[in-house]
Amino acid sequence: MDEIASHPNVLAVAEALRTAGIEPRVRVLPETAPTAAAAAEQLGCPVAAIANSLIFEVAGAPLLVLTSGAHRVDTGKLAERLGVAEIARAKPAFVRTHTGQVIGGVAPVGHPAPIRTLVDETLAGHTEVWAAAGHPHTVFATTFAELVEMTGGQPVAVN
């Protein structure tokens, strides 16, 4: 577990949190958490309190959508809200290029460059939310307000 906690991506996420003035509360999970349900089960929290980090492609640029694990992003409605023609699910190589992280461990921060971010407004209904911390075995505790602040994200309805 120590090798996971000291993984370069996990360290980059912890540093990004510190830079944002947030004390990192990273937890190493005994099993990978490729889904919100798997993370919630290991953490003993509601699936709605999991902040999924989903990368989409919009006209060749990455878009990070932090959405509650309780529902799916409606890309058609979201594209309309943003005034873009299409929002497409990004391919794994695109995700890794823009985040430096693999699907299943993509964090809201710790990327090579800032990514435009939208934050699901329903996450505000939870005192504590959990997000991936750069590795499929790691998560960190945060709040809706901290997610918005650390990412410079825009709160929106994503479905």
PDB file of C-alpha atoms in Angstrom:
ATOM      1  CA  MET A   1       0.000   0.000   0.000  1.00  0.00           C
ATOM      2  CA  ASP A   2       2.938   2.366   0.598  1.00  0.00           C
ATOM      3  CA  GLU A   3       3.937   2.117  -3.067  1.00  0.00           C
ATOM      4  CA  ILE A   4       0.415   3.221  -4.035  1.00  0.00           C
ATOM      5  CA  ALA A   5       0.422   6.150  -1.584  1.00  0.00           C
ATOM      6  CA  SER A   6       3.755   7.293  -3.020  1.00  0.00           C
ATOM      7  CA  HIS A   7       2.763   6.845  -6.676  1.00  0.00           C
ATOM      8  CA  PRO A   8       3.743   9.988  -8.663  1.00  0.00           C
ATOM      9  CA  ASN A   9       0.120  10.703  -9.621  1.00  0.00           C
ATOM     10  CA  VAL A  10      -1.052  10.475  -6.011  1.00  0.00           C
ATOM     11  CA  LEU A  11       1.769  12.780  -4.934  1.00  0.00           C
ATOM     12  CA  ALA A  12       0.839  15.249  -7.714  1.00  0.00           C
ATOM     13  CA  VAL A  13      -2.787  15.276  -6.535  1.00  0.00           C
ATOM     14  CA  ALA A  14      -1.722  15.827  -2.905  1.00  0.00           C
ATOM     15  CA  GLU A  15       0.534  18.692  -3.986  1.00  0.00           C
ATOM     16  CA  ALA A  16      -2.244  20.275  -6.057  1.00  0.00           C
ATOM     17  CA  LEU A  17      -4.542  20.091  -3.033  1.00  0.00           C
ATOM     18  CA  ARG A  18      -1.914  21.736  -0.801  1.00  0.00           C
ATOM     19  CA  THR A  19      -1.377  24.446  -3.417  1.00  0.00           C
ATOM     20  CA  ALA A  20      -5.136  25.090  -3.319  1.00  0.00           C
ATOM     21  CA  GLY A  21      -4.916  25.433   0.476  1.00  0.00           C
ATOM     22  CA  ILE A  22      -6.586  22.086   1.131  1.00  0.00           C
ATOM     23  CA  GLU A  23      -5.054  19.493   3.440  1.00  0.00           C
ATOM     24  CA  PRO A  24      -4.947  16.227   1.451  1.00  0.00           C
ATOM     25  CA  ARG A  25      -7.008  13.454   3.035  1.00  0.00           C
ATOM     26  CA  VAL A  26      -6.009  10.653   0.672  1.00  0.00           C
ATOM     27  CA  ARG A  27      -7.139   7.118   1.440  1.00  0.00           C
ATOM     28  CA  VAL A  28      -5.686   3.999  -0.169  1.00  0.00           C
ATOM     29  CA  LEU A  29      -8.451   1.482  -0.876  1.00  0.00           C
ATOM     30  CA  PRO A  30      -7.855  -2.260  -0.548  1.00  0.00           C
ATOM     31  CA  GLU A  31      -9.360  -2.842  -4.005  1.00  0.00           C
ATOM     32  CA  THR A  32      -9.547  -0.713  -7.131  1.00  0.00           C
ATOM     33  CA  ALA A  33     -12.633   1.453  -7.446  1.00  0.00           C
ATOM     34  CA  PRO A  34     -13.404   1.574 -11.181  1.00  0.00           C
ATOM     35  CA  THR A  35     -17.011   2.618 -10.492  1.00  0.00           C
ATOM     36  CA  ALA A  36     -18.756   4.948  -8.082  1.00  0.00           C
ATOM     37  CA  ALA A  37     -20.595   1.970  -6.602  1.00  0.00           C
ATOM     38  CA  ALA A  38     -17.323   0.156  -5.901  1.00  0.00           C
ATOM     39  CA  ALA A  39     -15.835   3.243  -4.238  1.00  0.00           C
ATOM     40  CA  ALA A  40     -18.972   3.884  -2.168  1.00  0.00           C
ATOM     41  CA  GLU A  41     -19.042   0.285  -0.973  1.00  0.00           C
ATOM     42  CA  GLN A  42     -15.427   0.438   0.204  1.00  0.00           C
ATOM     43  CA  LEU A  43     -15.905   3.840   1.837  1.00  0.00           C
ATOM     44  CA  GLY A  44     -19.286   3.111   3.401  1.00  0.00           C
ATOM     45  CA  CYS A  45     -20.842   6.240   1.910  1.00  0.00           C
ATOM     46  CA  PRO A  46     -23.748   6.890  -0.453  1.00  0.00           C
ATOM     47  CA  VAL A  47     -22.929   6.430  -4.143  1.00  0.00           C
ATOM     48  CA  ALA A  48     -24.251   9.975  -4.666  1.00  0.00           C
ATOM     49  CA  ALA A  49     -21.342  11.293  -2.548  1.00  0.00           C
ATOM     50  CA  ILE A  50     -18.772   9.967  -5.045  1.00  0.00           C
ATOM     51  CA  ALA A  51     -17.509  12.648  -7.443  1.00  0.00           C
ATOM     52  CA  ASN A  52     -16.720  10.835 -10.683  1.00  0.00           C
ATOM     53  CA  SER A  53     -14.049  12.577 -12.768  1.00  0.00           C
ATOM     54  CA  LEU A  54     -15.170  12.101 -16.367  1.00  0.00           C
ATOM     55  CA  ILE A  55     -13.139  13.418 -19.273  1.00  0.00           C
ATOM     56  CA  PHE A  56     -14.959  14.366 -22.446  1.00  0.00           C
ATOM     57  CA  GLU A  57     -13.698  15.779 -25.721  1.00  0.00           C
ATOM     58  CA  VAL A  58     -15.145  19.031 -27.036  1.00  0.00           C
ATOM     59  CA  ALA A  59     -13.759  20.174 -30.402  1.00  0.00           C
ATOM     60  CA  GLY A  60     -10.429  18.494 -29.625  1.00  0.00           C
ATOM     61  CA  ALA A  61     -10.128  19.978 -26.110  1.00  0.00           C
ATOM     62  CA  PRO A  62     -10.622  18.131 -22.822  1.00  0.00           C
ATOM     63  CA  LEU A  63     -13.603  18.850 -20.579  1.00  0.00           C
ATOM     64  CA  LEU A  64     -13.639  17.470 -17.039  1.00  0.00           C
ATOM     65  CA  VAL A  65     -17.082  16.823 -15.593  1.00  0.00           C
ATOM     66  CA  LEU A  66     -17.199  16.025 -11.886  1.00  0.00           C
ATOM     67  CA  THR A  67     -20.511  14.252 -11.507  1.00  0.00           C
ATOM     68  CA  SER A  68     -22.295  12.515  -8.677  1.00  0.00           C
ATOM     69  CA  GLY A  69     -21.984   8.756  -8.845  1.00  0.00           C
ATOM     70  CA  ALA A  70     -25.767   8.547  -8.539  1.00  0.00           C
ATOM     71  CA  HIS A  71     -26.444   9.506 -12.148  1.00  0.00           C
ATOM     72  CA  ARG A  72     -25.059   9.854 -15.647  1.00  0.00           C
ATOM     73  CA  VAL A  73     -24.078  12.932 -17.611  1.00  0.00           C
ATOM     74  CA  ASP A  74     -26.588  13.838 -20.333  1.00  0.00           C
ATOM     75  CA  THR A  75     -24.086  14.937 -22.980  1.00  0.00           C
ATOM     76  CA  GLY A  76     -26.813  16.261 -25.288  1.00  0.00           C
ATOM     77  CA  LYS A  77     -28.303  18.561 -22.654  1.00  0.00           C
ATOM     78  CA  LEU A  78     -24.857  19.573 -21.433  1.00  0.00           C
ATOM     79  CA  ALA A  79     -23.691  20.422 -24.971  1.00  0.00           C
ATOM     80  CA  GLU A  80     -26.790  22.585 -25.381  1.00  0.00           C
ATOM     81  CA  ARG A  81     -26.110  24.375 -22.056  1.00  0.00           C
ATOM     82  CA  LEU A  82     -22.514  25.035 -23.120  1.00  0.00           C
ATOM     83  CA  GLY A  83     -23.434  26.079 -26.642  1.00  0.00           C
ATOM     84  CA  VAL A  84     -21.262  23.445 -28.323  1.00  0.00           C
ATOM     85  CA  ALA A  85     -22.152  21.039 -31.112  1.00  0.00           C
ATOM     86  CA  GLU A  86     -21.054  17.847 -29.377  1.00  0.00           C
ATOM     87  CA  ILE A  87     -19.562  16.458 -26.194  1.00  0.00           C
ATOM     88  CA  ALA A  88     -17.956  13.064 -26.793  1.00  0.00           C
ATOM     89  CA  ARG A  89     -16.655  10.530 -24.283  1.00  0.00           C
ATOM     90  CA  ALA A  90     -12.855  10.671 -24.474  1.00  0.00           C
ATOM     91  CA  LYS A  91     -10.779   7.662 -25.446  1.00  0.00           C
ATOM     92  CA  PRO A  92      -8.330   6.281 -22.831  1.00  0.00           C
ATOM     93  CA  ALA A  93      -5.255   7.674 -24.635  1.00  0.00           C
ATOM     94  CA  PHE A  94      -6.845  11.160 -24.752  1.00  0.00           C
ATOM     95  CA  VAL A  95      -7.621  10.943 -21.016  1.00  0.00           C
ATOM     96  CA  ARG A  96      -4.059   9.931 -20.170  1.00  0.00           C
ATOM     97  CA  THR A  97      -2.553  12.620 -22.406  1.00  0.00           C
ATOM     98  CA  HIS A  98      -4.541  15.409 -20.780  1.00  0.00           C
ATOM     99  CA  THR A  99      -4.632  14.201 -17.166  1.00  0.00           C
ATOM    100  CA  GLY A 100      -1.519  12.042 -16.839  1.00  0.00           C
ATOM    101  CA  GLN A 101      -3.836   9.551 -15.115  1.00  0.00           C
ATOM    102  CA  VAL A 102      -5.662   6.379 -16.144  1.00  0.00           C
ATOM    103  CA  ILE A 103      -9.418   5.930 -16.278  1.00  0.00           C
ATOM    104  CA  GLY A 104     -10.563   4.660 -12.894  1.00  0.00           C
ATOM    105  CA  GLY A 105      -8.125   6.906 -11.055  1.00  0.00           C
ATOM    106  CA  VAL A 106      -8.620  10.321 -12.704  1.00  0.00           C
ATOM    107  CA  ALA A 107      -8.580  13.025 -10.060  1.00  0.00           C
ATOM    108  CA  PRO A 108     -10.086  16.513 -10.291  1.00  0.00           C
ATOM    109  CA  VAL A 109      -6.562  17.994 -10.003  1.00  0.00           C
ATOM    110  CA  GLY A 110      -2.928  17.053 -10.535  1.00  0.00           C
ATOM    111  CA  HIS A 111      -3.017  17.260 -14.330  1.00  0.00           C
ATOM    112  CA  PRO A 112      -0.176  18.523 -16.548  1.00  0.00           C
ATOM    113  CA  ALA A 113      -2.254  21.622 -17.421  1.00  0.00           C
ATOM    114  CA  PRO A 114      -5.562  23.071 -16.198  1.00  0.00           C
ATOM    115  CA  ILE A 115      -8.677  21.517 -17.748  1.00  0.00           C
ATOM    116  CA  ARG A 116     -12.009  23.293 -18.110  1.00  0.00           C
ATOM    117  CA  THR A 117     -14.152  21.767 -15.371  1.00  0.00           C
ATOM    118  CA  LEU A 118     -17.856  21.491 -14.645  1.00  0.00           C
ATOM    119  CA  VAL A 119     -19.017  20.404 -11.197  1.00  0.00           C
ATOM    120  CA  ASP A 120     -22.341  18.626 -10.756  1.00  0.00           C
ATOM    121  CA  GLU A 121     -24.428  20.911  -8.551  1.00  0.00           C
ATOM    122  CA  THR A 122     -26.079  17.914  -6.831  1.00  0.00           C
ATOM    123  CA  LEU A 123     -22.769  17.216  -5.065  1.00  0.00           C
ATOM    124  CA  ALA A 124     -23.523  20.316  -2.962  1.00  0.00           C
ATOM    125  CA  GLY A 125     -26.116  18.232  -1.108  1.00  0.00           C
ATOM    126  CA  HIS A 126     -23.382  16.202   0.620  1.00  0.00           C
ATOM    127  CA  THR A 127     -21.280  17.386   3.548  1.00  0.00           C
ATOM    128  CA  GLU A 128     -18.403  15.213   2.353  1.00  0.00           C
ATOM    129  CA  VAL A 129     -17.699  13.926  -1.140  1.00  0.00           C
ATOM    130  CA  TRP A 130     -15.016  11.557  -2.357  1.00  0.00           C
ATOM    131  CA  ALA A 131     -12.971  11.841  -5.547  1.00  0.00           C
ATOM    132  CA  ALA A 132     -10.244   9.727  -7.111  1.00  0.00           C
ATOM    133  CA  ALA A 133      -6.722  10.723  -6.135  1.00  0.00           C
ATOM    134  CA  GLY A 134      -4.754   9.869  -9.293  1.00  0.00           C
ATOM    135  CA  HIS A 135      -4.631   6.074  -8.963  1.00  0.00           C
ATOM    136  CA  PRO A 136      -7.402   3.417  -9.151  1.00  0.00           C
ATOM    137  CA  HIS A 137      -6.714   2.486  -5.498  1.00  0.00           C
ATOM    138  CA  THR A 138      -6.870   6.022  -4.078  1.00  0.00           C
ATOM    139  CA  VAL A 139      -9.543   8.566  -3.183  1.00  0.00           C
ATOM    140  CA  PHE A 140      -9.663  11.752  -1.157  1.00  0.00           C
ATOM    141  CA  ALA A 141     -12.318  13.409   0.944  1.00  0.00           C
ATOM    142  CA  THR A 142     -13.401  16.928   0.056  1.00  0.00           C
ATOM    143  CA  THR A 143     -16.455  19.160  -0.186  1.00  0.00           C
ATOM    144  CA  PHE A 144     -18.450  20.594  -3.067  1.00  0.00           C
ATOM    145  CA  ALA A 145     -17.070  24.077  -2.322  1.00  0.00           C
ATOM    146  CA  GLU A 146     -13.501  22.756  -2.317  1.00  0.00           C
ATOM    147  CA  LEU A 147     -14.074  20.934  -5.634  1.00  0.00           C
ATOM    148  CA  VAL A 148     -15.254  24.164  -7.223  1.00  0.00           C
ATOM    149  CA  GLU A 149     -12.388  26.138  -5.705  1.00  0.00           C
ATOM    150  CA  MET A 150      -9.543  23.691  -6.451  1.00  0.00           C
ATOM    151  CA  THR A 151     -10.604  23.163 -10.071  1.00  0.00           C
ATOM    152  CA  GLY A 152     -11.895  26.629 -10.878  1.00  0.00           C
ATOM    153  CA  GLY A 153     -14.973  24.663 -11.924  1.00  0.00           C
ATOM    154  CA  GLN A 154     -18.394  25.891 -12.875  1.00  0.00           C
ATOM    155  CA  PRO A 155     -21.351  24.387 -10.955  1.00  0.00           C
ATOM    156  CA  VAL A 156     -23.957  23.080 -13.400  1.00  0.00           C
ATOM    157  CA  ALA A 157     -26.781  20.583 -13.816  1.00  0.00           C
ATOM    158  CA  VAL A 158     -25.164  17.727 -15.716  1.00  0.00           C
ATOM    159  CA  ASN A 159     -28.253  15.657 -16.398  1.00  0.00           C
TER     160      ASN A 159
END
